[in-house]
Amino acid sequence: MTIEKGESTTSIASKLHESKVITSALLFRFLAWIEGKADKFKSGQYVFNTGMHYGEVFSILEGGPNYEARLTIPEGLTVWQTAERVEQAVGIPAEEFYGATCSGDYQVPFIPSENSDNLEGFLFPKTYDVQVGASAHQVVELLLRQFDLELAGLDWSKAEALGVTPYQVIIVASLIEREAVLNDERSLVAAVIYNRLNIDMLLQIDATVQYALPEWKETLTYEDLETTSPFNTYLNKGLPPAPICSPGLKSIEAALDPAGIDYIYYVATGDGSHFFTADYDKFLEVKNQVQSQ
């Protein structure tokens, strides 16, 4: 957030309230007036957390700009890839950040106890302003708070109706994130996943094999599809044991609200879109056409 030179307390209060840093712009202005803070605020770029105490906000504004770096995390990154982004943008070593994610020190809704040291899927993809001197632990908490904030308005009762837990919804969303390019296809991919689960059919999602491999491969081989891993959905029925990346909000929404269709097959057509069908023979026909191009 940027505070301009000479900016009024009213304007600053409005910015803080709109960003959900404080709960009341009116109370902020009143306290600033009572405590004689208004003329002590310094201009510059700041980083605040949501739901801060007024005294904390006053101290930051009096102390001066605390902005250090802008961290952008795209959708679909793994925890390790996120760690590399943090190192590039903030300077915290990737190994240190990754270690912080594995500490099990965080209270994260949905994550079962056996996966408490695995934050895969929960480091919310977004652009963040990181405070000066932030530790790896603090950056992890920043991303987790954003996850809670973004998902607060979703109807999680839909998970039970779909026959999955909220944690499994995030797993499904991570598969959608890696499979779908177009937003209007996310609910279709979700439908295919749930339809296959409902008929006890292998998901056979390439992205899960990619996750299981020690390094990314542009093209999977038949040998790759035989990789022994609980994440390999060509060998194991059901969902992987954990998410395979951090999904964006669109993919999570799709995982909670799949399209009402009977498709169980899809194939990439080469332009970012997919062909969907419930007919295996038609699926093979289109797949062969795509591969022959």
XYZ file of C-alpha atoms in Angstrom:
293
model
C 0.000 0.000 0.000
C 1.299 3.436 -0.907
C 0.867 6.430 1.414
C 1.323 9.679 -0.480
C 3.119 12.687 0.959
C 0.583 14.897 2.753
C -2.201 12.307 2.358
C -5.090 12.888 4.740
C -5.865 10.596 7.655
C -9.299 10.059 6.118
C -7.765 8.760 2.895
C -5.275 6.547 4.739
C -8.062 5.113 6.903
C -10.132 4.318 3.793
C -7.223 2.488 2.149
C -6.572 0.457 5.284
C -10.245 -0.441 5.628
C -10.650 -1.401 1.967
C -7.601 -3.667 2.285
C -9.140 -5.289 5.405
C -6.170 -4.209 7.523
C -8.552 -2.509 9.981
C -12.222 -3.075 10.701
C -13.293 0.569 10.977
C -11.991 3.639 9.153
C -13.981 5.854 11.514
C -12.370 4.339 14.623
C -8.921 4.646 13.022
C -9.468 8.366 12.386
C -10.799 8.901 15.908
C -7.867 7.127 17.577
C -5.358 8.930 15.366
C -6.904 12.255 16.425
C -7.122 11.389 20.138
C -3.521 10.130 20.249
C -2.114 12.905 18.095
C -0.824 10.508 15.448
C -2.166 12.095 12.268
C 0.853 14.293 11.518
C 3.347 11.540 12.355
C 2.540 9.168 9.507
C 5.324 8.898 6.909
C 4.784 8.575 3.185
C 6.013 5.588 1.193
C 5.178 1.949 0.478
C 3.951 -0.296 3.270
C 3.028 -3.899 3.871
C 0.235 -4.710 6.331
C -1.482 -7.906 7.391
C -5.248 -8.256 7.520
C -6.991 -7.748 10.844
C -4.225 -5.805 12.580
C -4.599 -3.911 15.872
C -4.806 -0.141 15.478
C -1.728 0.370 17.649
C 0.290 -1.916 15.365
C -0.780 0.060 12.302
C 0.100 3.369 13.985
C 3.570 2.045 14.907
C 4.242 0.938 11.323
C 3.088 4.237 9.814
C 5.207 6.210 12.301
C 8.224 3.985 11.693
C 8.249 4.595 7.951
C 7.987 2.440 4.819
C 8.461 -1.288 5.444
C 8.065 -2.566 1.889
C 10.877 -4.836 0.739
C 9.865 -6.909 -2.227
C 6.982 -7.960 -4.431
C 6.509 -11.707 -4.583
C 4.391 -13.181 -7.392
C 3.364 -16.817 -7.153
C 1.520 -18.101 -10.231
C -1.108 -20.818 -10.058
C 0.115 -24.392 -10.393
C 3.469 -24.195 -8.606
C 4.650 -26.875 -6.205
C 5.963 -25.981 -2.747
C 9.540 -26.298 -3.995
C 8.865 -24.106 -7.035
C 7.288 -21.563 -4.695
C 10.417 -21.703 -2.532
C 12.505 -20.866 -5.588
C 10.254 -17.861 -6.328
C 10.652 -16.669 -2.738
C 14.422 -16.883 -3.019
C 14.427 -14.899 -6.269
C 12.078 -12.162 -5.014
C 12.808 -11.917 -1.296
C 16.237 -13.470 -0.869
C 15.235 -16.168 1.607
C 17.112 -19.341 0.520
C 14.805 -21.861 -1.138
C 15.984 -24.617 1.210
C 15.160 -22.468 4.237
C 11.693 -21.604 2.966
C 10.980 -25.224 2.004
C 12.111 -26.358 5.438
C 9.728 -23.884 7.039
C 6.819 -25.371 5.086
C 7.672 -28.847 6.410
C 7.881 -27.846 10.063
C 4.285 -28.749 10.932
C 4.039 -25.516 12.957
C 0.916 -24.177 11.250
C -2.764 -24.565 12.020
C -4.275 -25.148 8.590
C -7.915 -26.165 8.187
C -8.621 -29.225 6.055
C -5.123 -30.773 6.280
C -5.281 -34.159 8.043
C -2.826 -34.785 10.864
C -0.786 -37.279 8.858
C -0.094 -34.552 6.278
C 0.538 -31.704 8.726
C 4.104 -31.300 7.463
C 2.974 -30.989 3.836
C 1.583 -27.615 2.747
C 1.351 -28.592 -0.916
C -1.782 -26.950 -2.317
C -2.155 -24.349 0.444
C 0.416 -21.657 -0.432
C -2.091 -19.460 -2.204
C -0.997 -18.153 -5.624
C -1.127 -14.365 -5.689
C 1.092 -11.263 -5.725
C 2.319 -10.257 -2.268
C 4.224 -7.338 -0.807
C 6.692 -8.794 1.691
C 7.836 -6.856 4.735
C 11.417 -5.913 5.470
C 13.209 -8.667 7.382
C 10.390 -11.203 7.023
C 11.454 -14.717 7.970
C 10.656 -17.857 6.002
C 8.067 -18.751 8.641
C 6.391 -15.348 8.310
C 6.207 -15.600 4.524
C 4.643 -19.053 4.811
C 2.073 -17.636 7.240
C 1.363 -14.764 4.828
C 0.484 -17.242 2.063
C -1.591 -19.407 4.387
C -3.580 -16.409 5.644
C -4.360 -15.494 2.056
C -5.591 -19.052 1.449
C -8.039 -18.677 4.363
C -9.141 -15.233 3.170
C -9.751 -16.282 -0.452
C -11.695 -19.431 0.440
C -13.785 -18.051 3.292
C -16.804 -17.372 1.079
C -17.011 -20.816 -0.545
C -19.730 -23.330 0.291
C -17.766 -26.247 1.717
C -20.920 -28.254 2.387
C -20.738 -29.147 -1.317
C -17.736 -31.368 -0.563
C -19.828 -33.877 1.365
C -22.400 -33.959 -1.430
C -19.585 -34.820 -3.841
C -18.393 -37.628 -1.576
C -15.075 -36.027 -0.686
C -13.486 -34.148 2.208
C -12.505 -30.470 1.943
C -8.866 -31.605 1.778
C -9.717 -33.843 -1.176
C -11.402 -30.871 -2.844
C -8.009 -29.133 -2.787
C -6.430 -32.277 -4.245
C -8.991 -32.290 -7.063
C -8.426 -28.556 -7.596
C -4.680 -29.132 -7.912
C -5.309 -31.715 -10.645
C -7.630 -29.304 -12.447
C -5.013 -26.540 -12.181
C -2.402 -28.657 -13.937
C -4.772 -30.074 -16.547
C -6.966 -27.126 -17.596
C -5.742 -24.017 -19.369
C -9.084 -22.371 -20.110
C -11.302 -21.248 -17.236
C -14.477 -22.491 -18.901
C -13.033 -26.020 -19.055
C -12.164 -26.306 -15.359
C -15.625 -27.501 -14.333
C -15.533 -30.036 -17.182
C -12.222 -31.476 -16.027
C -13.676 -31.584 -12.505
C -16.651 -33.539 -13.807
C -14.399 -36.099 -15.506
C -12.434 -36.589 -12.281
C -15.536 -37.107 -10.135
C -17.222 -39.295 -12.762
C -14.166 -41.575 -12.854
C -14.002 -41.719 -9.073
C -17.678 -42.648 -8.922
C -17.212 -45.644 -11.244
C -13.922 -46.730 -9.615
C -11.972 -45.934 -12.781
C -8.296 -44.955 -12.845
C -7.932 -41.185 -13.187
C -4.878 -41.543 -15.474
C -3.877 -37.896 -15.155
C -0.452 -37.158 -16.633
C 0.210 -34.329 -14.179
C 0.262 -36.804 -11.285
C 3.002 -38.779 -13.019
C 4.950 -35.572 -13.626
C 4.701 -34.860 -9.900
C 5.986 -38.333 -9.056
C 9.058 -38.014 -11.298
C 12.302 -36.567 -9.866
C 12.303 -33.848 -12.543
C 9.888 -32.350 -15.043
C 9.707 -34.001 -18.472
C 8.185 -32.338 -21.523
C 6.842 -35.652 -22.815
C 6.027 -38.715 -20.751
C 7.061 -42.178 -21.915
C 5.258 -45.462 -21.313
C 8.017 -46.262 -18.838
C 7.204 -43.056 -16.945
C 3.587 -44.184 -16.638
C 4.843 -47.231 -14.725
C 6.597 -45.088 -12.094
C 5.995 -46.534 -8.650
C 4.443 -43.790 -6.549
C 1.206 -43.250 -4.603
C 0.777 -40.148 -6.794
C 0.736 -42.127 -10.047
C -2.932 -42.264 -11.014
C -2.138 -44.626 -13.884
C -1.346 -47.312 -11.297
C -3.449 -46.310 -8.273
C -7.190 -45.825 -8.180
C -8.651 -42.832 -6.433
C -7.098 -39.472 -5.698
C -3.418 -38.906 -4.920
C -2.650 -38.702 -1.173
C -2.022 -34.931 -1.327
C -2.318 -32.011 -3.756
C 0.265 -31.785 -6.542
C 0.432 -27.978 -6.731
C -1.166 -24.802 -5.413
C -4.469 -24.295 -7.249
C -5.986 -20.911 -7.921
C -9.466 -19.869 -6.833
C -11.048 -20.772 -10.201
C -9.850 -24.363 -9.927
C -11.027 -24.659 -6.320
C -14.439 -23.304 -7.299
C -14.599 -25.853 -10.128
C -13.654 -28.663 -7.743
C -16.636 -27.675 -5.567
C -18.991 -27.203 -8.498
C -18.256 -29.646 -11.355
C -20.254 -29.499 -14.562
C -23.325 -31.717 -14.660
C -22.204 -33.906 -17.557
C -21.342 -37.590 -18.028
C -17.904 -37.157 -19.657
C -15.186 -39.564 -18.549
C -12.585 -38.827 -21.243
C -10.770 -35.772 -22.497
C -7.810 -35.118 -24.719
C -5.787 -31.965 -25.343
C -6.351 -30.652 -28.866
C -3.115 -28.682 -29.088
C -4.469 -25.146 -28.783
C -4.970 -25.107 -25.019
C -8.457 -26.576 -25.215
C -9.659 -30.155 -24.759
C -12.139 -32.478 -26.408
C -14.519 -34.099 -23.895
C -16.667 -37.167 -24.389
C -18.294 -40.139 -22.688
C -17.601 -42.334 -25.739
C -14.305 -44.240 -25.609
C -14.208 -44.895 -29.359
C -14.726 -41.180 -30.090
C -12.016 -40.365 -27.576
C -9.567 -42.683 -29.353
C -10.514 -41.238 -32.735
C -9.832 -37.644 -31.664
C -6.680 -38.647 -29.801
C -5.296 -40.354 -32.889
C -6.169 -37.314 -35.013
C -4.329 -34.994 -32.608
C -1.258 -37.231 -32.434
C -1.080 -37.491 -36.217
C -0.988 -33.720 -36.714
